Amino acid sequence: MGGCEVREFLLQFGFFLPLLTAWPGYCSHVSNNQVVLLDTTTVLGELGWKTYPLNGWDAITEMDEHNRPIHTYQVCNVMEPNQNNWLRTNWISRDAAQKIYVEMKFTLRDCNSIPWVLGTCKETFNLYYVESDESHGIKFKPSQYTKIDTIAADESFTQMDLGDRILKLNTEIREVGPIERKGFYLAFQDIGACIALVSVRVFYKKCPFTVRNLAMFPDTIPRVDSSSLVEVRGSCVKSAEERDTPKLYCGADGDWLVPLGRCICSTGYEEVEGSCHACRPGFYKAFAGNTKCSKCPPHSLTYMEATSICQCEKGYFRAEKDPPSMACTRPPSAPRNVVFNINETALILEWSPPSDTGGRKDLTYSVICKKCGLDTSQCEDCGGGLRFIPRHTGLINNSVIVLDFVSHVNYTFEIEAMNGVSELSFSPKPFTAITVTTDQDAPSLIGMVRKDWASQNSIALSWQAPAFSNGAILDYEIKYYEKEHEQLTYSSTRSKAPSVIITGLKPATKYIFHIRVRTTTGYSGYSQKFEFETGDETSDMAAEQGQILVIATAAVGGFTLLVILTLFFLITGRCQWYIKAKMKSEEKRRNHLQNGHLRFPGIKTYIDPDTYEDPSLAVHEFAKEIDPSRIRIERVIGAGEFGEVCSGRLKTPGKREIPVAIKTLKGGHMDRQRRDFLREASIMGQFDHPNIIRLEGVVTKSRPVMIVVEYMENGSLDSFLRKHDGHFTVIQLVGMLRGIASGMKYLSDMGYVHRDLAARNILVNSNLVCKVSDFGLSRVLEDDPEAAYTTTGGKIPIRWTAPEAIAYRKFSSASDAWSYGIVMWEVMSYGERPYWEMSNQDVSAANS
Ligand code: ADE
């Protein structure tokens, strides 16, 4: 029977008149976190439950308007004493259940409304169960059964109710577990009541299959121990990949709690309502993440689905470092309008950028020099003689200076433009050429070059200054290389005089030399090549004299350099020391400012996180960011305004795991809630005292946002004292108060006013050490069930608050001291309510 609709049906009730009544709520609403093992409202045939004795419970099966059976068991032997009537269900398979729930709907007659039954009539019945691996058939031994509970009605009905046709249906649920055998029986024992058992539903709870953050979590059966959670690792939906390990915790009520980690859609896929869909043709997604697919950038396309990068159109390219979101580009056209400007020593080439840069900004130019005769098809490379300032390739500006050119030569310069994709294109690089004839008067060539002497490693040369220099001679350039390795590598040196000693040569080796002169009007051409050989061992004697001179000069030079360097290091070394010392003192000054000025030697001042323009800066200033993979959540220990409070363990590299409490911020929060939530961490993180709850860190970079603090095994002080009423010596109680006083003194020295000091906001650890907790000013008061609105609109825990703070919100360390007085009373009275049942108004009036 699917009917959860309101149904009208007939109930025949022992010696009562048949009763036709409207009965809302007869059917149960089944949520998807319940797995039903038995529901009598859905059984079509006879239930066939066993009754003992036979004249006890009666089975009555009525038909509803849809011709579906309604199974009711009733008993009403209220006149006769010593009733012991049993009703036993059929064997119920436990399936995957560890803990089962039995929901009973029944009516119960008020004994007072039945005349002459005093002493025999009862208003309860008992629920029993027994576990077994198989059905016992008709065997029924009440002694084997374990009692689950006595069931009483919240609402019993009277004769008058019957007259008014009102039947009061009770619903009671009991839980049983752990169930370890394959199945079980339930039994209902009547001991003389007037009951109609209208329906029985047996179910267990599960956290149902769910998809969160693109991860799938299977059906999960909660633990029997209702406070511990089952940690479940999710698997990513199709076309998604793990970012942080996705996890959920299955709570005892079949609810999923504290989602951690997530999956993200892979490249080429985007998230649509909890799954990853392929990007359409013409769209792409280059990176895994929860972004949408984007249209292919200009000059690129894709005809396929799930594209991670669009292909470039023909003639367009993507450079290696171009991001996939960038348009495809092409090589530039040739530079335009090349012009030159020449004087005696320098040739300046200038040009305009190409008309088409190819869509890129990384345009560079290269200048290639060729010497062409009359026939331009027979050009040769200019060789290494020319100098280009700043260089001849990779030019960023539209000009270059050419030096060291030779007179009376036709130079052809090709200016190429290129960009980041030029190398990817097979077409030749576009260029613009210009021919320059160097026709200014150049100095004449050097004539004869003489070898003055040679040693194993040196050669001394000299020559005549050129006959015609056309300007003052600046210097000579001497180019030389080993004859054996002609032109492979060459060296060059300069000399102001028409002579030079070239050192560092190989012994007994032939070298080629050629020399040119530089004057104020430019370079001459190179002289003809001269070949000289270095000496062997015997030649060194001859060279000795020359070398002595060289060594003496070097020694004098070296000593001078040493003196200069020593002076330099002395000066700069001292400067560095001075800079370091200054930096240290600056750092000290900054730390001092950051930490606040010292109110008391050795104690910092508390900084209100609200004074930070960006509160997330405050939290990272005072709290460490924890990687969520280091946190293991074990159980839910409470629920706050912002989300669950869990206990668990925190792994710190190189240290052993420590127990922690984890406050979570529920998903779907507003920025403001997140700020308020993290304000507590920003405050707590500033404290370091054995009687103040210690902050381990925060998780802000992934969901859920969490605050991790030290775990306090005995929970809050008020409930701890109530639970252990009278168990402690006065010394122990005063010891707890001493700890709280010490923590509060520290807060006061720091300049922090708590505003909500009360035993409920003190936590107790396994050594009975009390620590002040619950920081966060306004938020704490919002959260505090004791806080009531005052006439001025503030929310204040009246019984704990000093009169001046209630009257005109003058909160101070002095008002905290008043609250401490109330806490003293709470502790010494083992958690009694301050001022007992006096109203808030009377408390305020009494104190002011
Ligand atoms: N409840 C809230 N915070 C707690 C903590 N740190 N330890 C134990 N229970 C808590």
XYZ file of C-alpha atoms in Angstrom, residues 449-463 478-483 493-495 497-515 530-536 539-540 542-544 546-547 550:
58
model
C 104.911 43.789 -39.971
C 108.083 42.611 -38.215
C 108.719 40.005 -35.567
C 110.993 41.586 -32.923
C 111.412 38.485 -30.846
C 109.572 35.306 -29.943
C 109.609 33.098 -26.868
C 107.810 29.798 -26.289
C 104.550 31.617 -25.505
C 104.912 35.142 -26.814
C 105.695 37.052 -29.932
C 106.649 40.752 -30.109
C 105.627 42.525 -33.342
C 106.089 46.029 -34.677
C 105.155 47.913 -37.869
C 95.776 42.885 -34.276
C 93.914 39.733 -35.318
C 95.679 36.354 -35.067
C 95.047 32.648 -35.140
C 96.928 29.364 -35.309
C 97.828 28.587 -38.844
C 93.972 42.533 -29.295
C 94.461 46.268 -29.532
C 97.502 48.427 -29.152
C 101.498 51.992 -30.354
C 102.620 50.380 -33.627
C 103.955 47.399 -31.685
C 102.550 44.651 -29.527
C 103.607 41.666 -27.410
C 101.160 38.854 -27.822
C 101.292 36.355 -24.971
C 99.552 33.111 -24.152
C 100.628 31.392 -27.387
C 101.568 27.757 -27.845
C 105.296 26.907 -28.158
C 106.743 26.140 -31.574
C 103.468 26.982 -33.327
C 102.862 28.981 -36.463
C 100.470 31.910 -36.147
C 98.907 34.197 -38.766
C 98.628 37.911 -37.957
C 96.920 40.814 -39.722
C 96.534 44.306 -38.480
C 101.949 37.645 -41.774
C 103.073 34.276 -40.494
C 105.326 33.993 -37.408
C 106.264 31.071 -35.212
C 106.699 30.930 -31.459
C 110.004 29.664 -30.147
C 110.986 26.404 -28.519
C 114.522 30.667 -27.571
C 113.405 31.560 -24.056
C 116.640 35.411 -25.604
C 113.234 36.459 -24.578
C 114.074 36.502 -20.859
C 111.842 41.186 -22.345
C 109.894 39.014 -19.930
C 106.836 42.392 -18.291
